[in-house]
Coordinates of C-alpha atoms and ligand atoms in Angstrom, one line a residue:
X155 CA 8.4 -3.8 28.7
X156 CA 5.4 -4.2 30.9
X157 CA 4.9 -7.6 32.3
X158 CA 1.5 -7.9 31.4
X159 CA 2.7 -7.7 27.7
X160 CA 4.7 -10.6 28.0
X161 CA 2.9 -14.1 26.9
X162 CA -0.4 -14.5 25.2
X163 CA -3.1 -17.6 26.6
X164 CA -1.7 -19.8 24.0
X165 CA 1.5 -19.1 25.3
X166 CA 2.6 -17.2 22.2
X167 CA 4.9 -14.7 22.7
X168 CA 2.6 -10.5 23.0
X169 CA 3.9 -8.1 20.8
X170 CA 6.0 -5.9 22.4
X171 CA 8.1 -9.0 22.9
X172 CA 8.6 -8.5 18.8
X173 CA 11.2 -7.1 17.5
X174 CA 12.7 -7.3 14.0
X175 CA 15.9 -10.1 13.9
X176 CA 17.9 -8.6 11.6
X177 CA 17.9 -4.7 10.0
X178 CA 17.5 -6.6 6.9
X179 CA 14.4 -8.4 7.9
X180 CA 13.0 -5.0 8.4
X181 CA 13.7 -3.8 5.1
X182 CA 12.6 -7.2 3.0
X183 CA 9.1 -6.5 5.4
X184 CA 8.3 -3.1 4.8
X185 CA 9.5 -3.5 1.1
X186 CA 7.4 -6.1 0.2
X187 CA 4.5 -3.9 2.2
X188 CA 5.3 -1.1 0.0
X189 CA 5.3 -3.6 -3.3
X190 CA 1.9 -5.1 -3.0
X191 CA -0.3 -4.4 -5.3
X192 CA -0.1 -0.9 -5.7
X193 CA 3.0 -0.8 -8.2
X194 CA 1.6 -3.5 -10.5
X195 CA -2.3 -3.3 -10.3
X196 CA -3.1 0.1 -8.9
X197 CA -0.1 2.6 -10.6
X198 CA -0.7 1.5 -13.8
X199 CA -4.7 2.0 -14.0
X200 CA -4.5 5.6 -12.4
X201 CA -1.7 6.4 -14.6
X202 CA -3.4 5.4 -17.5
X203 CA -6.6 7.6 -16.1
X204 CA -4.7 10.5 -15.2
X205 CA -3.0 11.1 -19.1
X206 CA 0.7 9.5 -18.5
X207 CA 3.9 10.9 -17.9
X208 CA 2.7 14.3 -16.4
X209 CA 1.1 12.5 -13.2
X210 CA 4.3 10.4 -13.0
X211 CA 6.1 13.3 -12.5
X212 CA 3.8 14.8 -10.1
X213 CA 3.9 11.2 -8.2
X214 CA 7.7 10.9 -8.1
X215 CA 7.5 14.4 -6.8
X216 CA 5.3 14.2 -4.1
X217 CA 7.0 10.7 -3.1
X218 CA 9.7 12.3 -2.6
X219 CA 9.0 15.9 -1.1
X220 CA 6.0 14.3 1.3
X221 CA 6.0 10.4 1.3
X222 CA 9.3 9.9 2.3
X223 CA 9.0 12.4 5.7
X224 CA 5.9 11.2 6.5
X225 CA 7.3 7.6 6.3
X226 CA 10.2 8.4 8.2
X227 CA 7.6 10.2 10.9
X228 CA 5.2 7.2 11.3
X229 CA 8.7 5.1 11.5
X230 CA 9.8 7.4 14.0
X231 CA 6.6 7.6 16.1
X232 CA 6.5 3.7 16.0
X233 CA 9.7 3.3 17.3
X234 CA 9.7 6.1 20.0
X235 CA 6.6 4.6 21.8
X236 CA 7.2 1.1 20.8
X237 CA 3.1 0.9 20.5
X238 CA 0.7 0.8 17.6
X239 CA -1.1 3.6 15.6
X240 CA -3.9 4.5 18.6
X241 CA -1.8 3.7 21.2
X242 CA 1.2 5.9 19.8
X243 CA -1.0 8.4 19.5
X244 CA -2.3 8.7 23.1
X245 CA 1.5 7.7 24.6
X246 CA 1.9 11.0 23.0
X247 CA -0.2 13.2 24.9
X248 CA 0.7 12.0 28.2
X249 CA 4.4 10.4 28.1
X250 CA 6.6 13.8 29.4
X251 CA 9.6 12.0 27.5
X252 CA 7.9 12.2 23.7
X253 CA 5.0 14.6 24.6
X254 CA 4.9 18.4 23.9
X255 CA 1.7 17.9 26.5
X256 CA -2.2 18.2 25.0
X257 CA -2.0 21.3 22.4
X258 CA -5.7 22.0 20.8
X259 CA -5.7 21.7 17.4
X260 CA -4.6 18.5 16.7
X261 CA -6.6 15.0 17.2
X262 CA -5.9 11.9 17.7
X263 CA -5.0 9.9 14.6
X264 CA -4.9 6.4 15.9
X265 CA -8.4 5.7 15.2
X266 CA -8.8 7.3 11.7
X267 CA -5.8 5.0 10.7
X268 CA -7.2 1.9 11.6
X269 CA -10.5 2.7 10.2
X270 CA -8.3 3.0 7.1
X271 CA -6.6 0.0 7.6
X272 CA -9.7 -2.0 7.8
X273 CA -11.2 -0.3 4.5
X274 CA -8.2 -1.1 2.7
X275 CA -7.3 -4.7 3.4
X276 CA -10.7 -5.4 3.1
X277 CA -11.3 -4.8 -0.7
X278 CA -7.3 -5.3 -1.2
X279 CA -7.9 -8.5 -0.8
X280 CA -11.0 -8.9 -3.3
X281 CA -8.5 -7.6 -5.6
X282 CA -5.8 -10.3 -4.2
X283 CA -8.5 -12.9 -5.0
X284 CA -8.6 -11.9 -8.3
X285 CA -4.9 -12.8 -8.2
X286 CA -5.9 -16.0 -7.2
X287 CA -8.4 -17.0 -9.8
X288 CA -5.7 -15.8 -12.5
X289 CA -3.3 -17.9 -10.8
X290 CA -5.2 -21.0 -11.2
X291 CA -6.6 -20.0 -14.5
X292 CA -2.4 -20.2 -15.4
X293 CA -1.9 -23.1 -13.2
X294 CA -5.0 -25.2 -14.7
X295 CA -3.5 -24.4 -18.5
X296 CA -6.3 -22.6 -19.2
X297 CA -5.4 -19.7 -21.0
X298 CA -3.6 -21.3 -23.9
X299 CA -1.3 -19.5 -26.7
X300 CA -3.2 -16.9 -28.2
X301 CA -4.6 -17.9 -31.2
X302 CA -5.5 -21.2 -30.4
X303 CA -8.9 -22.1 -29.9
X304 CA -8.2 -24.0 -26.3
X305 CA -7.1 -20.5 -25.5
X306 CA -9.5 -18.6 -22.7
X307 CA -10.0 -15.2 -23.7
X308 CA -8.9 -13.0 -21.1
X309 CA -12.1 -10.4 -20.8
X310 CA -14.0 -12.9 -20.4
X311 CA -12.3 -14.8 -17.7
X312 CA -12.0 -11.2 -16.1
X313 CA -16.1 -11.0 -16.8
X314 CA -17.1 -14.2 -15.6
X315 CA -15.2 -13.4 -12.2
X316 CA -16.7 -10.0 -11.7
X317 CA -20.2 -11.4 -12.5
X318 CA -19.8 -14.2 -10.2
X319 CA -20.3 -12.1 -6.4
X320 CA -20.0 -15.5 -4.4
X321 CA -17.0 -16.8 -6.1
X322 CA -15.0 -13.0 -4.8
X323 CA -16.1 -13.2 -1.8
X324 CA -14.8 -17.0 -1.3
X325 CA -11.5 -15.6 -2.8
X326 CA -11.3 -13.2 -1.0
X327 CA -12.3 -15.1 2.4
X328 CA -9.2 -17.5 1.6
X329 CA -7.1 -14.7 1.0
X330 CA -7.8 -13.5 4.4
X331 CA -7.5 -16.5 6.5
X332 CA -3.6 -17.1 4.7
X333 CA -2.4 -13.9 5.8
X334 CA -3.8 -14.1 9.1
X335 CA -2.3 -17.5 9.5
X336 CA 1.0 -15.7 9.1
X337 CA 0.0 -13.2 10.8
X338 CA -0.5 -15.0 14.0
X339 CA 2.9 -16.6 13.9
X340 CA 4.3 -13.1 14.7
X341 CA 7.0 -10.7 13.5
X342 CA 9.9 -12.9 13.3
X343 CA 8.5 -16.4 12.6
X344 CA 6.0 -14.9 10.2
X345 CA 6.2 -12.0 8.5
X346 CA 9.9 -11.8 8.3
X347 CA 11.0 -15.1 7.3
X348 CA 8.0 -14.7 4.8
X349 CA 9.3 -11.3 3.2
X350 CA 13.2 -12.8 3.0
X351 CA 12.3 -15.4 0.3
X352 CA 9.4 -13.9 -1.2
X353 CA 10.7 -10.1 -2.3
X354 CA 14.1 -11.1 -4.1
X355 CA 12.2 -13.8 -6.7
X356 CA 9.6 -11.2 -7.0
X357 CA 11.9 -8.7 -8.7
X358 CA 13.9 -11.0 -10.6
X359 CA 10.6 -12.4 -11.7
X360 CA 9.4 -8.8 -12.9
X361 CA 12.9 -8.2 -14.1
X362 CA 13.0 -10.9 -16.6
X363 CA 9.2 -10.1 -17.8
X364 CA 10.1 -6.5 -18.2
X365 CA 12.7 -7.3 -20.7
X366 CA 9.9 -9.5 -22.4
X367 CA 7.2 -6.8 -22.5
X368 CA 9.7 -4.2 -23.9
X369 CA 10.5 -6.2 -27.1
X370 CA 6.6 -6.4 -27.6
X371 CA 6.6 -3.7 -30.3
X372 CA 5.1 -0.4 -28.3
X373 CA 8.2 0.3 -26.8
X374 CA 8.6 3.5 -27.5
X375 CA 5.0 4.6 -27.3
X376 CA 4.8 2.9 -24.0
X377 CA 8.0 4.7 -22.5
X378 CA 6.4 8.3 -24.2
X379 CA 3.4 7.6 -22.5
X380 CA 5.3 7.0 -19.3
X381 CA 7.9 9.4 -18.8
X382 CA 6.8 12.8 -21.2
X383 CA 4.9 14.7 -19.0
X384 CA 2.0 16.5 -20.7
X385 CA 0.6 18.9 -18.2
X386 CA -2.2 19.7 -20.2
X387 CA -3.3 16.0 -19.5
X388 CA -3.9 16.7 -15.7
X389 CA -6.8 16.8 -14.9
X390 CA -8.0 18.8 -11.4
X391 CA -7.9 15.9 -9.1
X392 CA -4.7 14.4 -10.1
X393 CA -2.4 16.3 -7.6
X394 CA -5.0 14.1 -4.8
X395 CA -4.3 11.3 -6.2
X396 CA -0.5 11.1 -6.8
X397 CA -0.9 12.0 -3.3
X398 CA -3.6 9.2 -2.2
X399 CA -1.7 6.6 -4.2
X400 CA 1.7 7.5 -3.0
X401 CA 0.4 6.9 0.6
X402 CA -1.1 3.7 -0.8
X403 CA 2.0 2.4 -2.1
X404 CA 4.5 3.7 0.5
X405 CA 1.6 2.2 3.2
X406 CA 1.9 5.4 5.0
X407 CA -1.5 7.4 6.7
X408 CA -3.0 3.8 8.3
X409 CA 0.0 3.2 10.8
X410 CA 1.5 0.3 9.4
X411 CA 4.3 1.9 9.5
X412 CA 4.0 3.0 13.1
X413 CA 3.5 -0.4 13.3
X414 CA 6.6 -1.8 11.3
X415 CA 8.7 0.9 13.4
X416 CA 7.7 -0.2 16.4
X417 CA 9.4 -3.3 16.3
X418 CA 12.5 -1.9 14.8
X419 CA 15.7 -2.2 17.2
X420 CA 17.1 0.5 18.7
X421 CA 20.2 1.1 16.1
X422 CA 18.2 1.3 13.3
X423 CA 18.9 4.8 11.7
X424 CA 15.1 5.7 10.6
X425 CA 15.9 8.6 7.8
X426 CA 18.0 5.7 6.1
X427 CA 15.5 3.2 6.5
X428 CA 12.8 5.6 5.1
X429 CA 15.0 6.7 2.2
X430 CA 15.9 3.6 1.1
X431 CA 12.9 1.9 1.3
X432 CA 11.0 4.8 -0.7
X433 CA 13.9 5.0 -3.5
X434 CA 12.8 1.4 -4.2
X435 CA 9.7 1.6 -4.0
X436 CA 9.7 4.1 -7.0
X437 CA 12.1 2.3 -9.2
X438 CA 9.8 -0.5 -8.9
X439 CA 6.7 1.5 -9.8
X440 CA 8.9 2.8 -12.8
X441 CA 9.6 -0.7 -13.8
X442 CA 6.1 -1.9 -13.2
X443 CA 5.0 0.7 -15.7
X444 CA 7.4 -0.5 -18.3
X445 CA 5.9 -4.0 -17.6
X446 CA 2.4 -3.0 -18.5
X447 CA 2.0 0.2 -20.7
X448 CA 3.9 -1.5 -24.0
X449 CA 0.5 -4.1 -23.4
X450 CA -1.7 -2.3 -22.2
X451 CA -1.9 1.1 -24.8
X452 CA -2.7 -1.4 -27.7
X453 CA -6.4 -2.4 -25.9
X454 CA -8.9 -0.9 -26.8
X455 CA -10.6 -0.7 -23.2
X456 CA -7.5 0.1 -21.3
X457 CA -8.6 1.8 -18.2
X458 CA -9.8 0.9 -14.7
X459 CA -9.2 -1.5 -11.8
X460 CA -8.6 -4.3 -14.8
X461 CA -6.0 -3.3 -16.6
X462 CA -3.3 -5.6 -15.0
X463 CA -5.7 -8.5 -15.8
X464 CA -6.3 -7.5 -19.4
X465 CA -2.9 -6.4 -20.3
X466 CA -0.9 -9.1 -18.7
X467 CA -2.2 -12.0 -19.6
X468 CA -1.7 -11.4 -22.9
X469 CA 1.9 -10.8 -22.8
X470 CA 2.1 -14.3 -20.8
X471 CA 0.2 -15.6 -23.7
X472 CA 2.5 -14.8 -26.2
X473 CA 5.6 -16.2 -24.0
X474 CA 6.9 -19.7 -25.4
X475 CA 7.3 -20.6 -21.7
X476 CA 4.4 -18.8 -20.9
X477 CA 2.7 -21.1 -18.4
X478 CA 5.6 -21.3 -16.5
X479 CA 6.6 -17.6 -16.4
X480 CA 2.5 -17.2 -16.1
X481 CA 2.6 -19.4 -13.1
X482 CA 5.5 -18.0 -11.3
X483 CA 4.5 -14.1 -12.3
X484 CA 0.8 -14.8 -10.4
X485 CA 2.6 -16.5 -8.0
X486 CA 4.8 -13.3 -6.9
X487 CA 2.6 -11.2 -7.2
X488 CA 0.2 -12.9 -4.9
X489 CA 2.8 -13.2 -2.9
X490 CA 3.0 -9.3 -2.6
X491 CA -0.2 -8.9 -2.4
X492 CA -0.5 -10.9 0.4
X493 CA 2.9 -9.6 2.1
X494 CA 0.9 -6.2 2.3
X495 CA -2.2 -7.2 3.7
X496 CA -0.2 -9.2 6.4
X497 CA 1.0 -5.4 6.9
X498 CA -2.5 -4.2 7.1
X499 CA -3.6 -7.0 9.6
X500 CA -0.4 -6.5 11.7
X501 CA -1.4 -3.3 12.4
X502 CA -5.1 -4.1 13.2
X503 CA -4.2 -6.9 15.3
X504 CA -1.3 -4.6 16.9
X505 CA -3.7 -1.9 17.8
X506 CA -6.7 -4.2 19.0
X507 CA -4.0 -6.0 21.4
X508 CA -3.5 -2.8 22.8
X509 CA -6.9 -1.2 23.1
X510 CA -8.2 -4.2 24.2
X511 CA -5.6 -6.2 25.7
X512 CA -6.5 -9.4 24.5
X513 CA -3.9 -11.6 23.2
X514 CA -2.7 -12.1 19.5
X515 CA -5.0 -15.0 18.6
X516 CA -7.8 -14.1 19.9
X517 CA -7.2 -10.4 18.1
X518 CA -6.4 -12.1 15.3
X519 CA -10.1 -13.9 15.4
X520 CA -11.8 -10.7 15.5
X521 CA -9.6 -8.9 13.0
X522 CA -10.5 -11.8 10.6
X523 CA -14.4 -11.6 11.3
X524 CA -14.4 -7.9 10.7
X525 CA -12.7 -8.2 7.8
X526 CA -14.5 -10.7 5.9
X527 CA -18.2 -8.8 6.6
X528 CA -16.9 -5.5 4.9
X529 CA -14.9 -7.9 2.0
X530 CA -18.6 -8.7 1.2
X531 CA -19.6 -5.3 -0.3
X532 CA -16.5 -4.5 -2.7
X533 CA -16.8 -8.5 -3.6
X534 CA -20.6 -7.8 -5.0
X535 CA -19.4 -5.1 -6.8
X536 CA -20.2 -6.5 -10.2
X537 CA -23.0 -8.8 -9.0
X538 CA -25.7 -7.8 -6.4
X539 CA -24.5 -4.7 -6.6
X540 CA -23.4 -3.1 -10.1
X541 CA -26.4 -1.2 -10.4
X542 CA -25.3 1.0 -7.7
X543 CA -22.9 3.6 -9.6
X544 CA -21.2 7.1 -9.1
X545 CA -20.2 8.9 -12.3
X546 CA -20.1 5.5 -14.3
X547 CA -17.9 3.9 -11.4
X548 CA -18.5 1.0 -9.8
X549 CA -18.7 0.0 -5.9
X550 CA -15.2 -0.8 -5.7
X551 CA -13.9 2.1 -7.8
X552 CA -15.7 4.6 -5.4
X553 CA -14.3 2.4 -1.9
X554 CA -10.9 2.6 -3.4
X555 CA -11.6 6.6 -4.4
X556 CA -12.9 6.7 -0.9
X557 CA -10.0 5.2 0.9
X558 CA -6.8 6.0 -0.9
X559 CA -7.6 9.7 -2.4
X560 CA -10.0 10.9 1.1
X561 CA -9.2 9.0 3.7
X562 CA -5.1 8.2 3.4
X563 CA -4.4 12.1 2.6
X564 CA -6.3 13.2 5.5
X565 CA -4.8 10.7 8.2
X566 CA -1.6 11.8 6.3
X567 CA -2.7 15.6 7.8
X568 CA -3.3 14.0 11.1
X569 CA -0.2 12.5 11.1
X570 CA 1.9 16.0 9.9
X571 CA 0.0 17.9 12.8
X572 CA 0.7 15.2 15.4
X573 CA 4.3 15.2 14.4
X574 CA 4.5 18.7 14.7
X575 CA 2.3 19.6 17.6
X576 CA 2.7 16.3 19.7
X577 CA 6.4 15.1 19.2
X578 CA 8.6 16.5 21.7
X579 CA 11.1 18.3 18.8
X580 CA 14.5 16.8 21.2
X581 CA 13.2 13.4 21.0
X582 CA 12.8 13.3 17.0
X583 CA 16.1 15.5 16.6
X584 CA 17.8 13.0 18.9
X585 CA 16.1 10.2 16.8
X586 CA 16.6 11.4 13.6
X587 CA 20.3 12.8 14.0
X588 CA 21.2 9.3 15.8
X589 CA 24.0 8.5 13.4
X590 CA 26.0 11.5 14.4
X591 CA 26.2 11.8 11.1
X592 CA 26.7 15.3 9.8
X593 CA 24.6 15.1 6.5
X594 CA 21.3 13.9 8.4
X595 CA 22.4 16.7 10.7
X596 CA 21.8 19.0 8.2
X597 CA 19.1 17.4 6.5
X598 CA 17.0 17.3 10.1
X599 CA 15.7 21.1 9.3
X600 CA 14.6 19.7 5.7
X601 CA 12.3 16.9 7.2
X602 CA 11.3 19.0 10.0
X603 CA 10.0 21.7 6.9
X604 CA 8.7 19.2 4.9
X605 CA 6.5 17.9 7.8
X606 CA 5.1 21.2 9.5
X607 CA 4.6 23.2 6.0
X608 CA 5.0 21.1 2.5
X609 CA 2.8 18.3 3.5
X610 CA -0.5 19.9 4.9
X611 CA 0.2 22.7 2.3
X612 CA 0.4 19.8 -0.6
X613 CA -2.5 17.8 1.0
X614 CA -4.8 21.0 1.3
X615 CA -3.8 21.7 -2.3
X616 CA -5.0 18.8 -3.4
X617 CA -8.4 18.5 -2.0
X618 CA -8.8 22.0 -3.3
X619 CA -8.0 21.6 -7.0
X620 CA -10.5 18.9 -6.5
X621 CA -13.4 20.9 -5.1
X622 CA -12.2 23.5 -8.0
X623 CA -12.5 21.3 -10.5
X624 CA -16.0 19.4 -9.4
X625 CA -17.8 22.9 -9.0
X626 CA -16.0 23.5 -12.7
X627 CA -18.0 20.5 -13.8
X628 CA -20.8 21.0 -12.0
X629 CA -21.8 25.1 -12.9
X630 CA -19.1 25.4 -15.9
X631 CA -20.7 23.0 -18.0
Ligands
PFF111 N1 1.5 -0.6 -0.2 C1 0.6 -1.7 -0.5 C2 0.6 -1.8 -2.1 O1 1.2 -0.9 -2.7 O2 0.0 -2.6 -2.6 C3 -0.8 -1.5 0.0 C4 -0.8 -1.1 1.4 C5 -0.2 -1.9 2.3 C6 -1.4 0.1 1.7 C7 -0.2 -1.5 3.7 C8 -1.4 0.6 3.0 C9 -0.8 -0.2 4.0 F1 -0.8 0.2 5.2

């Protein structure tokens, strides 16, 4: 540890300094990353847009045959150079330890990543201020039983919000200064005490309203639509994004992970760590759908970034103790929400401390500022700016088309090559093999496969149905 690293000018503690305190902070951290929004909010909508339980398949399979190596990669990268994403990536061309030396071919995928990063957590949190309104609207007794006059109606609540530019952008201002709050207490006194207490009432929370939603009456519909995969119901671009949104959900292809890995102690078995936390990760997605689809397939506009704000409500509606389950439910999953986006921030702030070697608050300052110009655009979305439209989508639709099915796969690429062409191959077999066990022995030539040939093959694959299917549209008629 350089010395220079060591104390910030507020005599906070640099981050190299950080370190995870216990393995099972770790997990509760990068968990609660991975939970977010992305199970609840985001898998449901493109689910729902992509015909059901074929893209599920395709998503479980592409979680698990590229998401988890190129989570236990970034973890791996993280924790070898102890840096974040851009300055991982240039300790890998020049450290003789990690470095297979400068190979053409491959570029540096430090900067795409945080670009990423920034694109992300800057309309994630729009989306986490939508949280926030629903929260009060819960909180404030405003959406009464159904049925009774005193009752808000849900659409429009959602209507009013999305009409109302100025009142997003607030949210989402708010949203950002609370998780950069925590995120400028650091790794230990921040994020991780954070994650400890918020992930377990989360699932119990989810847990409880499953079993709620799954006595609603479109059971079995709901677990048809889910889990019986109709391939005809694919359509071109849905192998990109089960692949953009399992990089969203696993928070892999922006460095986060480099990040999270970075601070991860030196026993810390990555393959495990990746495994485990991706395993979750998917039964919560699975459980997430069973939450919303028995609500949601009996609206009649059921698609689109809203669907968790259509669809739930109304099931919290119809609870006898629905304002307090509606309270606590809004609560958690702010609480996820915001759990991720002090992921995201982490890793700006990590790699602006680096680049620029100023200390955390002052990274933290500009990190914020950045963050709340670019909020501005996805938060006029359905104000000043809903005229502007791409095949009937709206602003926000195309940044989060933009960012999750374009920009995440091809930082994921960026990652596979540097992995490949970059990591010294001893370092990441002495790494990955560090438990001596003999099953991650043998399962080292799997990753190593998966990383050099399944994922660029996968992510190419993707953007190429794609382009087949838009030049289908476009001259097949
Ligand atoms: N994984 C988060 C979610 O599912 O909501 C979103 C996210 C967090 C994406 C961190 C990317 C990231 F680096």
């Amino acid at each position: 540890m350089s010395g220079q690293e060591s104390t910030s000018t507020f005599g906070r503690p640099l981050l190299r300094q950080n370190v995870w305190a216990t393995r099972f902070g770790f997990y509760l951290a990068a968990i609660s990353s991975a939970l977010g929004l992305g199970n609840l909010w985001r898998f449901p909508f493109v689910t729902t847009e992509n015909g059901g339980g074929a893209f599920v398949f395709l998503y479980f399979g592409v979680a698990i045959a590229i998401g988890l190596p190129i989570l236990i990669g970034e973890l791996m990268i993280g924790k070898l150079t102890r840096r974040g994403a851009v300055a991982a990536f240039r300790r890998l061309e020049s450290d003789e330890d990690l470095s297979e030396g400068h190979r053409p071919g491959t570029f540096r995928a430090g900067p795409l990543a945080a670009f990423g990063c920034l694109l992300i957590v800057s309309y994630y949190a729009v989306v986490s201020g939508w949280v926030l309104h629903f929260l009060m609207q819960f909180a404030f007794g405003n959406f009464g039983p159904l049925g009774q006059a005193s009752g808000h109606d849900v659409d429009l609540t959602l209507r009013l919000l999305q009409e109302n530019g100025g009142m997003q952008f607030g949210l989402a201002s708010v949203h950002i200064v609370i998780a950069l709050v925590v995120v400028a207490r650091g790794v230990q006194g921040g994020i991780e005490r954070w994650a400890s207490w918020m992930t377990p009432i989360f699932v119990l929370l989810m847990a409880v309203l499953v079993m709620k939603s799954l006595s609603s009456g479109q059971t079995v519909e709901a677990l048809r639509f889910q889990f019986y995969p109709d391939f005809s119901r694919l359509n071109w671009n849905a192998l990109q994004q089960a692949i953009g949104h399992v990089f969203f959900t696993l928070s892999i292809g922006l460095g986060t992970m480099v990040t999270f890995g970075s601070y991860l102690k030196s026993e810390t078995h990555i393959p495990s760590a990746g495994f485990r936390v991706t395993v979750l990760d998917l039964v919560i997605s699975a459980v997430a759908g069973l939450l919303v689809f028995p609500v949601s397939l009996g609206l009649s506009a059921s698609g689109g970034p809203e669907l968790l704000f259509r669809s739930l409500p109304r099931l919290l509606q119809d609870l006898q103790s629905g304002w307090f389950v509606g309270v606590s439910f809004f609560v958690c999953l702010y609480l996820g929400a915001l759990a991720a986006s002090i992921g995201l921030f982490e890793s700006l702030v990590a790699n602006i401390i680096e680049v620029f070697r100023l200390d955390r608050d002052r990274a933290v300052w500009l990190t914020g500022l950045v963050a709340v110009a670019f909020a501005a655009v996805p938060a006029l979305s359905g104000s000043s700016l809903s005229h502007v439209s791409v095949a009937g989508r709206s602003v926000l639709e195309i940044w989060d088309s933009l960012a999750v099915n374009w920009l995440l796969p091809m930082s994921g690429l960026a990652f596979c090559l540097a992995v490949t062409r970059q990591l010294k191959a001893s370092a990441a077999t002495a790494e990955f093999q560090s438990d001596d066990s003999p099953i991650t022995q043998s399962l080292y030539a799997h990753w190593r496969f998966a990383i050099v040939w399944i994922g660029p093959i996968v992510i190419g694959l993707g953007f190429l149905l794609t382009l087949i299917g838009w030049l289908l549209k476009s001259f097949g008629g």
